[in-house]
Structure formats: C-alpha cells, structure tokens
PDB file of C-alpha atoms and ligand atoms in Angstrom:
ATOM      1  CA  MET A 208      -0.597 -16.955  21.336  1.00 36.00           C
ATOM      2  CA  THR A 209       1.343 -17.444  18.187  1.00 40.00           C
ATOM      3  CA  GLU A 210      -0.141 -19.820  15.649  1.00 44.00           C
ATOM      4  CA  GLU A 211       1.681 -21.608  12.889  1.00 43.00           C
ATOM      5  CA  ILE A 212      -0.374 -22.059   9.757  1.00 48.00           C
ATOM      6  CA  ASP A 213      -0.066 -24.819   7.233  1.00 46.00           C
ATOM      7  CA  LEU A 214       2.294 -23.906   4.444  1.00 44.00           C
ATOM      8  CA  SER A 215       2.328 -27.255   2.788  1.00 38.00           C
ATOM      9  CA  GLY A 216       1.949 -25.571  -0.618  1.00 38.00           C
ATOM     10  CA  LYS A 217       5.123 -23.525  -0.130  1.00 43.00           C
ATOM     11  CA  ASP A 218       8.268 -24.581  -1.923  1.00 44.00           C
ATOM     12  CA  GLU A 219      11.046 -23.461   0.380  1.00 48.00           C
ATOM     13  CA  GLY A 220      12.038 -21.388   3.365  1.00 54.00           C
ATOM     14  CA  GLU A 221      10.920 -21.391   6.964  1.00 57.00           C
ATOM     15  CA  LYS A 222       7.297 -21.282   8.028  1.00 58.00           C
ATOM     16  CA  PRO A 223       6.500 -17.735   9.040  1.00 65.00           C
ATOM     17  CA  LYS A 224       4.998 -17.220  12.479  1.00 84.00           C
ATOM     18  CA  ILE A 225       1.538 -15.791  12.255  1.00 90.00           C
ATOM     19  CA  ASP A 226       0.429 -13.943  15.370  1.00 92.00           C
ATOM     20  CA  SER A 227      -3.352 -14.401  15.547  1.00 93.00           C
ATOM     21  CA  SER A 228      -3.641 -12.784  18.979  1.00 93.00           C
ATOM     22  CA  VAL A 229      -3.038  -9.181  17.912  1.00 95.00           C
ATOM     23  CA  PRO A 230      -4.907  -7.490  14.998  1.00 97.00           C
ATOM     24  CA  GLN A 231      -2.572  -6.824  12.086  1.00 97.00           C
ATOM     25  CA  THR A 232      -2.995  -4.064   9.550  1.00 96.00           C
ATOM     26  CA  ALA A 233      -2.915  -6.286   6.459  1.00 97.00           C
ATOM     27  CA  ARG A 234      -5.586  -8.601   7.875  1.00 97.00           C
ATOM     28  CA  VAL A 235      -7.953  -5.905   9.191  1.00 97.00           C
ATOM     29  CA  TRP A 236      -7.679  -4.154   5.846  1.00 97.00           C
ATOM     30  CA  ASN A 237      -8.488  -7.428   4.146  1.00 97.00           C
ATOM     31  CA  TYR A 238     -11.567  -7.776   6.386  1.00 97.00           C
ATOM     32  CA  TRP A 239     -12.778  -4.269   5.559  1.00 97.00           C
ATOM     33  CA  LEU A 240     -12.368  -5.043   1.852  1.00 97.00           C
ATOM     34  CA  GLY A 241     -14.582  -8.135   2.240  1.00 96.00           C
ATOM     35  CA  GLY A 242     -11.702 -10.662   2.170  1.00 95.00           C
ATOM     36  CA  LYS A 243     -11.446 -13.950   4.074  1.00 94.00           C
ATOM     37  CA  ASP A 244      -7.756 -13.810   5.068  1.00 95.00           C
ATOM     38  CA  ASN A 245      -8.189 -12.604   8.616  1.00 96.00           C
ATOM     39  CA  TYR A 246      -8.653 -13.901  12.182  1.00 96.00           C
ATOM     40  CA  ALA A 247     -11.242 -13.329  14.934  1.00 97.00           C
ATOM     41  CA  VAL A 248      -9.140 -10.566  16.556  1.00 97.00           C
ATOM     42  CA  ASP A 249      -8.935  -8.722  13.239  1.00 98.00           C
ATOM     43  CA  ARG A 250     -12.688  -8.964  12.658  1.00 98.00           C
ATOM     44  CA  ALA A 251     -13.452  -7.857  16.252  1.00 97.00           C
ATOM     45  CA  LEU A 252     -11.288  -4.708  15.941  1.00 98.00           C
ATOM     46  CA  GLY A 253     -12.513  -4.087  12.375  1.00 98.00           C
ATOM     47  CA  ASP A 254     -16.127  -4.204  13.638  1.00 98.00           C
ATOM     48  CA  GLU A 255     -15.392  -2.004  16.684  1.00 97.00           C
ATOM     49  CA  ILE A 256     -13.922   0.641  14.406  1.00 97.00           C
ATOM     50  CA  THR A 257     -16.650   0.539  11.760  1.00 98.00           C
ATOM     51  CA  LYS A 258     -19.323   0.691  14.454  1.00 97.00           C
ATOM     52  CA  ALA A 259     -17.778   3.928  15.739  1.00 96.00           C
ATOM     53  CA  PHE A 260     -16.944   5.218  12.224  1.00 97.00           C
ATOM     54  CA  PRO A 261     -18.820   3.396   9.425  1.00 97.00           C
ATOM     55  CA  ILE A 262     -17.073   5.562   6.804  1.00 97.00           C
ATOM     56  CA  MET A 263     -13.972   3.417   7.291  1.00 97.00           C
ATOM     57  CA  LEU A 264     -15.458   0.912   4.851  1.00 98.00           C
ATOM     58  CA  ASP A 265     -15.845   3.647   2.216  1.00 97.00           C
ATOM     59  CA  ILE A 266     -12.225   4.645   2.883  1.00 97.00           C
ATOM     60  CA  ALA A 267     -10.960   1.077   2.286  1.00 98.00           C
ATOM     61  CA  ARG A 268     -12.911   0.791  -0.958  1.00 96.00           C
ATOM     62  CA  ALA A 269     -11.995   4.294  -2.157  1.00 97.00           C
ATOM     63  CA  ASP A 270      -8.284   3.707  -1.418  1.00 97.00           C
ATOM     64  CA  ARG A 271      -8.293   0.570  -3.538  1.00 97.00           C
ATOM     65  CA  ALA A 272     -10.259   2.303  -6.303  1.00 97.00           C
ATOM     66  CA  VAL A 273      -7.881   5.258  -6.557  1.00 98.00           C
ATOM     67  CA  LEU A 274      -4.908   2.887  -6.573  1.00 98.00           C
ATOM     68  CA  ASN A 275      -6.510   1.119  -9.496  1.00 98.00           C
ATOM     69  CA  ARG A 276      -6.993   4.476 -11.331  1.00 98.00           C
ATOM     70  CA  ALA A 277      -3.413   5.584 -10.571  1.00 98.00           C
ATOM     71  CA  VAL A 278      -1.908   2.341 -11.888  1.00 98.00           C
ATOM     72  CA  ARG A 279      -4.130   2.563 -15.010  1.00 98.00           C
ATOM     73  CA  TYR A 280      -2.879   6.121 -15.548  1.00 98.00           C
ATOM     74  CA  LEU A 281       0.777   5.132 -15.032  1.00 98.00           C
ATOM     75  CA  ALA A 282       0.659   2.095 -17.326  1.00 98.00           C
ATOM     76  CA  GLY A 283      -1.453   3.999 -19.868  1.00 98.00           C
ATOM     77  CA  GLU A 284      -0.912   7.716 -20.329  1.00 98.00           C
ATOM     78  CA  ALA A 285       2.462   7.812 -18.482  1.00 98.00           C
ATOM     79  CA  GLY A 286       3.836   4.698 -20.252  1.00 98.00           C
ATOM     80  CA  VAL A 287       5.451   3.197 -17.164  1.00 98.00           C
ATOM     81  CA  ARG A 288       6.252  -0.530 -17.437  1.00 98.00           C
ATOM     82  CA  GLN A 289       7.826  -1.197 -14.008  1.00 98.00           C
ATOM     83  CA  PHE A 290       6.127  -1.059 -10.599  1.00 98.00           C
ATOM     84  CA  LEU A 291       7.420  -1.449  -7.039  1.00 98.00           C
ATOM     85  CA  ASP A 292       4.472  -1.856  -4.671  1.00 98.00           C
ATOM     86  CA  VAL A 293       5.672  -1.712  -1.044  1.00 98.00           C
ATOM     87  CA  GLY A 294       3.139  -2.581   1.654  1.00 98.00           C
ATOM     88  CA  THR A 295       1.183  -4.658  -0.841  1.00 97.00           C
ATOM     89  CA  GLY A 296      -1.379  -6.101   1.559  1.00 96.00           C
ATOM     90  CA  LEU A 297      -3.237  -9.339   1.076  1.00 96.00           C
ATOM     91  CA  PRO A 298      -4.285 -10.153  -2.472  1.00 93.00           C
ATOM     92  CA  THR A 299      -7.612  -8.606  -3.371  1.00 91.00           C
ATOM     93  CA  ALA A 300      -9.439  -7.636  -6.562  1.00 89.00           C
ATOM     94  CA  ASN A 301      -7.424  -5.555  -8.986  1.00 93.00           C
ATOM     95  CA  ASN A 302      -3.938  -6.129  -7.613  1.00 96.00           C
ATOM     96  CA  THR A 303      -1.257  -3.890  -9.135  1.00 97.00           C
ATOM     97  CA  HIS A 304       0.010  -6.496 -11.624  1.00 97.00           C
ATOM     98  CA  GLU A 305      -3.491  -7.267 -12.835  1.00 97.00           C
ATOM     99  CA  VAL A 306      -4.318  -3.608 -13.479  1.00 98.00           C
ATOM    100  CA  ALA A 307      -0.899  -2.776 -15.016  1.00 98.00           C
ATOM    101  CA  GLN A 308      -0.802  -5.891 -17.198  1.00 98.00           C
ATOM    102  CA  SER A 309      -4.377  -5.325 -18.400  1.00 98.00           C
ATOM    103  CA  VAL A 310      -3.102  -2.070 -19.902  1.00 98.00           C
ATOM    104  CA  ALA A 311       0.460  -3.178 -20.805  1.00 98.00           C
ATOM    105  CA  PRO A 312       0.971  -6.956 -20.628  1.00 98.00           C
ATOM    106  CA  GLU A 313       4.769  -6.564 -20.562  1.00 98.00           C
ATOM    107  CA  SER A 314       4.644  -4.734 -17.202  1.00 98.00           C
ATOM    108  CA  ARG A 315       6.964  -5.978 -14.472  1.00 98.00           C
ATOM    109  CA  ILE A 316       5.838  -5.738 -10.858  1.00 98.00           C
ATOM    110  CA  VAL A 317       7.717  -6.312  -7.594  1.00 98.00           C
ATOM    111  CA  TYR A 318       5.657  -6.560  -4.424  1.00 98.00           C
ATOM    112  CA  VAL A 319       7.099  -6.019  -0.919  1.00 98.00           C
ATOM    113  CA  ASP A 320       5.508  -6.619   2.478  1.00 98.00           C
ATOM    114  CA  TYR A 321       6.671  -7.825   5.889  1.00 97.00           C
ATOM    115  CA  ASP A 322       3.481  -9.554   7.075  1.00 96.00           C
ATOM    116  CA  PRO A 323       3.919 -13.353   7.225  1.00 95.00           C
ATOM    117  CA  LEU A 324       0.329 -13.928   6.031  1.00 96.00           C
ATOM    118  CA  VAL A 325       0.988 -11.816   2.921  1.00 96.00           C
ATOM    119  CA  LEU A 326       4.068 -14.004   2.323  1.00 94.00           C
ATOM    120  CA  VAL A 327       1.841 -17.086   2.458  1.00 93.00           C
ATOM    121  CA  HIS A 328      -0.385 -15.583  -0.227  1.00 93.00           C
ATOM    122  CA  ALA A 329       2.500 -14.231  -2.295  1.00 91.00           C
ATOM    123  CA  ARG A 330       1.970 -16.928  -4.920  1.00 86.00           C
ATOM    124  CA  ALA A 331      -1.335 -15.317  -5.782  1.00 87.00           C
ATOM    125  CA  LEU A 332       0.609 -12.119  -6.482  1.00 87.00           C
ATOM    126  CA  LEU A 333       3.055 -13.879  -8.738  1.00 89.00           C
ATOM    127  CA  THR A 334       0.640 -14.872 -11.488  1.00 94.00           C
ATOM    128  CA  SER A 335       2.137 -12.673 -14.162  1.00 93.00           C
ATOM    129  CA  GLY A 336       0.967 -12.897 -17.729  1.00 94.00           C
ATOM    130  CA  PRO A 337       3.628 -14.498 -20.036  1.00 96.00           C
ATOM    131  CA  GLU A 338       4.831 -11.201 -21.443  1.00 97.00           C
ATOM    132  CA  GLY A 339       5.543  -9.555 -18.050  1.00 98.00           C
ATOM    133  CA  ALA A 340       6.946 -10.604 -14.684  1.00 98.00           C
ATOM    134  CA  THR A 341       6.104 -10.415 -10.980  1.00 97.00           C
ATOM    135  CA  ASP A 342       8.185 -11.055  -7.877  1.00 97.00           C
ATOM    136  CA  TYR A 343       7.618 -10.870  -4.127  1.00 97.00           C
ATOM    137  CA  ILE A 344      10.100  -9.660  -1.499  1.00 97.00           C
ATOM    138  CA  ASP A 345       9.544 -10.378   2.219  1.00 97.00           C
ATOM    139  CA  ALA A 346      11.061  -7.220   3.753  1.00 98.00           C
ATOM    140  CA  ASP A 347      10.478  -4.248   6.039  1.00 98.00           C
ATOM    141  CA  ILE A 348      10.162  -0.984   4.090  1.00 98.00           C
ATOM    142  CA  ARG A 349      12.952   0.449   6.280  1.00 98.00           C
ATOM    143  CA  ASP A 350      15.371  -2.088   4.772  1.00 98.00           C
ATOM    144  CA  THR A 351      15.573  -0.252   1.476  1.00 98.00           C
ATOM    145  CA  GLU A 352      18.967  -1.810   0.729  1.00 98.00           C
ATOM    146  CA  THR A 353      17.510  -5.313   0.609  1.00 98.00           C
ATOM    147  CA  ILE A 354      14.401  -4.153  -1.248  1.00 98.00           C
ATOM    148  CA  LEU A 355      16.402  -2.409  -3.981  1.00 98.00           C
ATOM    149  CA  ARG A 356      18.923  -5.222  -4.286  1.00 98.00           C
ATOM    150  CA  GLU A 357      16.250  -7.916  -4.623  1.00 98.00           C
ATOM    151  CA  ALA A 358      13.942  -5.816  -6.802  1.00 98.00           C
ATOM    152  CA  GLY A 359      16.865  -5.482  -9.189  1.00 98.00           C
ATOM    153  CA  ARG A 360      16.310  -9.147 -10.166  1.00 97.00           C
ATOM    154  CA  THR A 361      13.085  -8.127 -11.886  1.00 98.00           C
ATOM    155  CA  LEU A 362      13.267  -4.393 -12.470  1.00 98.00           C
ATOM    156  CA  ASP A 363      15.754  -2.467 -14.610  1.00 98.00           C
ATOM    157  CA  PHE A 364      16.701   0.624 -12.644  1.00 98.00           C
ATOM    158  CA  SER A 365      17.986   2.386 -15.736  1.00 98.00           C
ATOM    159  CA  LYS A 366      14.313   2.684 -16.804  1.00 98.00           C
ATOM    160  CA  PRO A 367      11.442   4.451 -15.022  1.00 98.00           C
ATOM    161  CA  VAL A 368       9.762   2.697 -12.075  1.00 98.00           C
ATOM    162  CA  ALA A 369       6.483   3.655 -10.386  1.00 99.00           C
ATOM    163  CA  VAL A 370       6.786   3.224  -6.608  1.00 99.00           C
ATOM    164  CA  ILE A 371       3.508   2.625  -4.838  1.00 98.00           C
ATOM    165  CA  LEU A 372       3.301   3.347  -1.094  1.00 98.00           C
ATOM    166  CA  SER A 373      -0.399   2.986  -0.240  1.00 98.00           C
ATOM    167  CA  GLY A 374      -1.370   2.991   3.406  1.00 98.00           C
ATOM    168  CA  ILE A 375       2.168   2.181   4.608  1.00 98.00           C
ATOM    169  CA  LEU A 376       4.057   5.428   5.357  1.00 98.00           C
ATOM    170  CA  ALA A 377       1.735   6.266   8.279  1.00 98.00           C
ATOM    171  CA  HIS A 378       2.840   3.002   9.852  1.00 98.00           C
ATOM    172  CA  LEU A 379       6.340   4.511  10.262  1.00 98.00           C
ATOM    173  CA  PRO A 380       6.446   6.355  13.601  1.00 97.00           C
ATOM    174  CA  THR A 381       7.872   9.678  12.446  1.00 98.00           C
ATOM    175  CA  VAL A 382       7.408  11.779   9.337  1.00 98.00           C
ATOM    176  CA  GLU A 383      11.191  12.133   9.119  1.00 98.00           C
ATOM    177  CA  GLU A 384      11.622   8.369   8.879  1.00 98.00           C
ATOM    178  CA  ALA A 385       8.843   8.126   6.267  1.00 98.00           C
ATOM    179  CA  ARG A 386      10.413  10.892   4.171  1.00 98.00           C
ATOM    180  CA  ASP A 387      13.842   9.255   4.486  1.00 98.00           C
ATOM    181  CA  VAL A 388      12.554   5.910   3.239  1.00 98.00           C
ATOM    182  CA  VAL A 389      10.886   7.576   0.233  1.00 98.00           C
ATOM    183  CA  ARG A 390      14.071   9.523  -0.566  1.00 98.00           C
ATOM    184  CA  ARG A 391      16.292   6.427  -0.331  1.00 98.00           C
ATOM    185  CA  ILE A 392      14.091   4.605  -2.851  1.00 98.00           C
ATOM    186  CA  MET A 393      13.472   7.491  -5.218  1.00 98.00           C
ATOM    187  CA  ASP A 394      17.161   8.509  -5.269  1.00 98.00           C
ATOM    188  CA  VAL A 395      18.198   5.344  -7.121  1.00 98.00           C
ATOM    189  CA  LEU A 396      15.484   5.611  -9.751  1.00 98.00           C
ATOM    190  CA  PRO A 397      15.920   7.497 -13.025  1.00 98.00           C
ATOM    191  CA  SER A 398      14.141  10.588 -14.248  1.00 98.00           C
ATOM    192  CA  GLY A 399      10.636   9.700 -15.429  1.00 98.00           C
ATOM    193  CA  SER A 400      10.005   7.478 -12.367  1.00 98.00           C
ATOM    194  CA  TYR A 401       6.892   8.110 -10.280  1.00 99.00           C
ATOM    195  CA  LEU A 402       5.817   8.044  -6.650  1.00 99.00           C
ATOM    196  CA  VAL A 403       2.248   7.175  -5.685  1.00 99.00           C
ATOM    197  CA  ALA A 404       1.671   7.813  -1.960  1.00 98.00           C
ATOM    198  CA  LEU A 405      -1.667   7.528  -0.144  1.00 98.00           C
ATOM    199  CA  ASP A 406      -2.499   7.881   3.553  1.00 98.00           C
ATOM    200  CA  GLY A 407      -5.061   9.155   5.998  1.00 98.00           C
ATOM    201  CA  ALA A 408      -4.799  12.852   6.871  1.00 98.00           C
ATOM    202  CA  ASN A 409      -5.435  14.264  10.350  1.00 98.00           C
ATOM    203  CA  THR A 410      -8.126  16.655   9.065  1.00 98.00           C
ATOM    204  CA  ASN A 411     -11.163  14.847  10.542  1.00 98.00           C
ATOM    205  CA  PRO A 412     -11.354  14.743  14.369  1.00 97.00           C
ATOM    206  CA  GLU A 413     -13.707  11.713  14.247  1.00 97.00           C
ATOM    207  CA  LEU A 414     -11.239   9.757  12.131  1.00 97.00           C
ATOM    208  CA  ASN A 415      -8.371  10.822  14.363  1.00 97.00           C
ATOM    209  CA  GLN A 416     -10.289   9.525  17.360  1.00 96.00           C
ATOM    210  CA  VAL A 417     -11.092   6.193  15.793  1.00 96.00           C
ATOM    211  CA  MET A 418      -7.443   5.702  14.888  1.00 96.00           C
ATOM    212  CA  GLU A 419      -6.686   5.994  18.601  1.00 96.00           C
ATOM    213  CA  ILE A 420      -8.709   2.782  19.054  1.00 96.00           C
ATOM    214  CA  TRP A 421      -6.479   1.262  16.370  1.00 96.00           C
ATOM    215  CA  ASN A 422      -3.327   2.392  18.084  1.00 97.00           C
ATOM    216  CA  GLU A 423      -4.375   0.996  21.416  1.00 96.00           C
ATOM    217  CA  THR A 424      -4.971  -2.465  20.011  1.00 94.00           C
ATOM    218  CA  ALA A 425      -3.381  -3.244  16.709  1.00 96.00           C
ATOM    219  CA  ASN A 426      -0.058  -3.640  15.035  1.00 95.00           C
ATOM    220  CA  PRO A 427       1.644  -1.561  13.767  1.00 97.00           C
ATOM    221  CA  PRO A 428       0.395   1.836  15.005  1.00 97.00           C
ATOM    222  CA  TYR A 429      -0.893   4.339  12.412  1.00 98.00           C
ATOM    223  CA  THR A 430       0.154   7.974  12.744  1.00 97.00           C
ATOM    224  CA  MET A 431      -2.276  10.472  11.287  1.00 97.00           C
ATOM    225  CA  ARG A 432      -0.329  13.293   9.593  1.00 98.00           C
ATOM    226  CA  SER A 433      -1.157  16.766   8.322  1.00 98.00           C
ATOM    227  CA  PRO A 434      -1.614  17.397   4.607  1.00 98.00           C
ATOM    228  CA  GLN A 435       1.662  19.404   4.702  1.00 98.00           C
ATOM    229  CA  GLU A 436       3.537  16.425   6.163  1.00 98.00           C
ATOM    230  CA  ILE A 437       2.093  14.064   3.550  1.00 98.00           C
ATOM    231  CA  ARG A 438       2.984  16.614   0.876  1.00 98.00           C
ATOM    232  CA  SER A 439       6.586  16.532   2.044  1.00 98.00           C
ATOM    233  CA  TYR A 440       6.940  12.872   0.919  1.00 98.00           C
ATOM    234  CA  PHE A 441       6.899  14.306  -2.609  1.00 98.00           C
ATOM    235  CA  ASP A 442       9.671  16.906  -2.117  1.00 98.00           C
ATOM    236  CA  GLY A 443      11.730  17.234  -5.292  1.00 98.00           C
ATOM    237  CA  LEU A 444       9.018  15.548  -7.455  1.00 98.00           C
ATOM    238  CA  GLU A 445       6.414  17.102  -9.779  1.00 98.00           C
ATOM    239  CA  PHE A 446       2.783  16.317  -9.107  1.00 98.00           C
ATOM    240  CA  VAL A 447       0.660  15.216 -12.027  1.00 98.00           C
ATOM    241  CA  GLU A 448      -2.794  16.814 -12.061  1.00 98.00           C
ATOM    242  CA  PRO A 449      -4.731  17.236  -9.855  1.00 98.00           C
ATOM    243  CA  GLY A 450      -1.919  17.162  -7.285  1.00 98.00           C
ATOM    244  CA  LEU A 451      -2.235  15.951  -3.691  1.00 98.00           C
ATOM    245  CA  VAL A 452      -5.988  15.561  -3.205  1.00 98.00           C
ATOM    246  CA  ASP A 453      -8.610  13.456  -1.519  1.00 98.00           C
ATOM    247  CA  VAL A 454      -8.724   9.902  -2.832  1.00 98.00           C
ATOM    248  CA  THR A 455     -12.241  10.478  -4.149  1.00 97.00           C
ATOM    249  CA  VAL A 456     -11.102  13.488  -6.165  1.00 95.00           C
ATOM    250  CA  TRP A 457      -8.063  12.044  -7.942  1.00 98.00           C
ATOM    251  CA  ARG A 458      -9.214  11.543 -11.586  1.00 97.00           C
ATOM    252  CA  PRO A 459     -12.537   9.937 -10.580  1.00 95.00           C
ATOM    253  CA  ASP A 460     -14.367   7.730 -13.027  1.00 92.00           C
ATOM    254  CA  PRO A 461     -17.503   9.491 -14.360  1.00 88.00           C
ATOM    255  CA  SER A 462     -20.489   8.838 -12.112  1.00 87.00           C
ATOM    256  CA  PRO A 463     -24.173   9.730 -12.688  1.00 87.00           C
ATOM    257  CA  SER A 464     -24.487  10.585  -8.992  1.00 87.00           C
ATOM    258  CA  GLY A 465     -21.749  13.212  -9.135  1.00 81.00           C
ATOM    259  CA  PRO A 466     -18.586  13.446  -7.055  1.00 79.00           C
ATOM    260  CA  PRO A 467     -18.597  11.281  -3.859  1.00 85.00           C
ATOM    261  CA  PRO A 468     -17.921  12.935  -0.484  1.00 92.00           C
ATOM    262  CA  THR A 469     -14.288  13.440   0.496  1.00 96.00           C
ATOM    263  CA  LEU A 470     -12.772  10.983   3.022  1.00 98.00           C
ATOM    264  CA  ASP A 471      -9.746  12.695   4.573  1.00 98.00           C
ATOM    265  CA  ASN A 472      -7.433  10.249   2.806  1.00 98.00           C
ATOM    266  CA  LEU A 473      -4.960  11.938   0.487  1.00 98.00           C
ATOM    267  CA  VAL A 474      -3.253  10.612  -2.627  1.00 98.00           C
ATOM    268  CA  GLY A 475      -0.657  12.087  -4.913  1.00 98.00           C
ATOM    269  CA  VAL A 476       1.071  10.870  -8.043  1.00 99.00           C
ATOM    270  CA  ALA A 477       4.273  12.681  -8.829  1.00 98.00           C
ATOM    271  CA  ARG A 478       7.079  12.350 -11.422  1.00 98.00           C
ATOM    272  CA  LYS A 479      10.791  12.524 -10.810  1.00 98.00           C
ATOM    273  CA  PRO A 480      12.118  15.270 -13.112  1.00 98.00           C
TER     274      PRO A 480
HETATM  275  C1  SAM B 275      -3.280  -0.748   5.259  1.00 67.43           C
HETATM  276  S1  SAM B 275      -2.424  -2.032   4.424  1.00 67.43           S
HETATM  277  C2  SAM B 275      -2.496  -1.380   2.757  1.00 67.43           C
HETATM  278  C3  SAM B 275      -2.445  -2.441   1.693  1.00 67.43           C
HETATM  279  C4  SAM B 275      -2.426  -1.948   0.246  1.00 67.43           C
HETATM  280  N1  SAM B 275      -1.202  -1.199  -0.056  1.00 67.43           N
HETATM  281  C5  SAM B 275      -3.619  -1.084  -0.049  1.00 67.43           C
HETATM  282  O1  SAM B 275      -3.479   0.130  -0.137  1.00 67.43           O
HETATM  283  O2  SAM B 275      -4.706  -1.625  -0.198  1.00 67.43           O
HETATM  284  C6  SAM B 275      -0.717  -1.705   4.898  1.00 67.43           C
HETATM  285  C7  SAM B 275       0.260  -2.800   4.406  1.00 67.43           C
HETATM  286  O3  SAM B 275       1.599  -2.321   4.716  1.00 67.43           O
HETATM  287  C8  SAM B 275       2.305  -3.410   5.277  1.00 67.43           C
HETATM  288  N2  SAM B 275       3.372  -2.771   6.170  1.00 67.43           N
HETATM  289  C9  SAM B 275       3.176  -1.995   7.257  1.00 67.43           C
HETATM  290  N3  SAM B 275       4.357  -1.618   7.758  1.00 67.43           N
HETATM  291  C10 SAM B 275       5.295  -2.211   6.994  1.00 67.43           C
HETATM  292  C11 SAM B 275       6.717  -2.179   7.000  1.00 67.43           C
HETATM  293  N4  SAM B 275       7.423  -1.476   7.938  1.00 67.43           N
HETATM  294  N5  SAM B 275       7.389  -2.858   6.045  1.00 67.43           N
HETATM  295  C12 SAM B 275       6.698  -3.567   5.084  1.00 67.43           C
HETATM  296  N6  SAM B 275       5.364  -3.620   5.019  1.00 67.43           N
HETATM  297  C13 SAM B 275       4.672  -2.950   5.961  1.00 67.43           C
HETATM  298  C14 SAM B 275       1.317  -4.199   6.077  1.00 67.43           C
HETATM  299  O4  SAM B 275       1.739  -5.535   6.334  1.00 67.43           O
HETATM  300  C15 SAM B 275       0.093  -4.124   5.144  1.00 67.43           C
HETATM  301  O5  SAM B 275       0.106  -5.202   4.231  1.00 67.43           O
END
C-alpha cells in the first residue's frame, strides 16, 4: 500500500509518495529517538529489534549526541561556518543548524535526504537564524552532481565545508560505492574542509545478527562494515583527535559516572589537508 499524506502546508512541487507498508530507515530511527513521525510498520520493526537488542536505543541516542559534539567542535574550535548534512533524517532535538548556529549564528547549513517524509518536514529544518542560512535538497546521495550544484546556492565552495554523513554510508550496498561518493564530494571542497562519518561496525555478533532482521524487512538495507572499511572513507584526510573511535569515546562530555560502555558504532572527524 502506498499512502499519500496531506501536504496542504507545502508551497510547490508534487506530493511525495509515502510508503507506509515497508519500514523506512528515517522513520524507524525517528521512533527510536522518541519521535512521532513514524508509522505502525516502523514501530513494529523498531520494537522487534529493541526486544532482541535493547542497546539499539542507546546507540540511537549516542549517535545523535556525538553528532552534536562534533558539530559544536567544528563550529567552535575548528571555525567552520558551512555544513552539508547528507542523510539528515527527520527533524529531532539538536539538528545540525541549531547546534552550529548556537555556536556561530552566521553558519550556513544544507540538508540532503531522499525520504519523502523528511521532505515534508524540511520546513522545520529551514528555520535558520537571521544571520545564517539553511536549505534542503531532495536527492539521493549517489547523485553528487545534483547535490553539489544545488548546495552551491547556499554554500561557498571556495571556503571550508564540513560534510556530515551520519548513518547513511552503510545504506550503500558496497564499500567501494560509499568511498566513491565520499571522494566525489570531498574532491570539490577546499583545504580546511572536514568529513564527519558515523556508522555501525561489524564488531559485535549480536548487533550483526539484529541487523539481519533489519535487512529482511526494512528499506534500505544496512551493511555492517569492518573498522578498516569505515576508516577507508577517510583516505587522504587527517583525523582530529581521538581519531576513528566508538561514538561514546569521541570527546565525551564529562560525566560523574565515568565513560559509558562502547556501542560498536564508530565516528571520525577528519580534515582535508
Ligand atoms: C539512520 S538515518 C540517520 C539520520 C541522521 N543522519 C542521524 O544520524 O541521526 C539515515 C538517513 O539517511 C537517509 N538515506 C539513506 N539512504 C540514502 C540515500 N541513498 N540518499 C539520501 N539519503 C539517504 C535516510 O532517508 C535517513 O534519513
């Protein structure tokens, strides 16, 4: 069944088709993060997976938390003022523009996703403060030509850009394709640009097994990769400390209870020399 949803608040363009019969990554992720932008099929799969592997909820929260810390680092210490967030997901707390503009109000952010429900919510991602700018591009990450052309409306590619690829590269079927997409984007950006990439690693047999449930049911499949494969996304770039590490270990906020357990999700932030 394909369901059309009411887009009466939308200014222009065709109504996207929302498929509410197959769980979709953006919507299940939204469910795990406590959001309301999901359907019964998404909740059913989300519950099946968290029943088998309750740590998935910690992973969802830890991934968002490290993204928040990485963007704060980039807008703060690294002085980046432009962000390209591909595979944005549904709006949640601390979206990239909110975090970046809370540090540097003049920050400019372009979001990209191909999920029609994210498109419906894109307006919520376009609430830039007056000193900065935000834009949304409805595109597949593989269509880097369109992404770079349209992002050029908002971003100045003669100045550094931080590219955020969080939870998206594993949705590409092969590591070669994922690496190629990263290279095509990073190649056009100047020295001083950054890549933030985050994905699940295949280092926990229980997590690997639960992702098989995902791959039998949901769209698109998610390919667990080795730490070496994930590291290869960063070829030619220089990691900032502490390198490619578990999401709980990347510059954690101080906590009285000490470091949280690792989650077999890796993140790296690296600079183009
Ligand atoms: C697991 S969610 C991650 C959301 C967000 N980046 C985060 O880390 O919280 C993956 C997102 O990538 C998007 N996505 C997956 N494959 C994509 C593709 N080929 N092109 C564009 N977006 C894609 C999905 O629609 C979804 O919003």
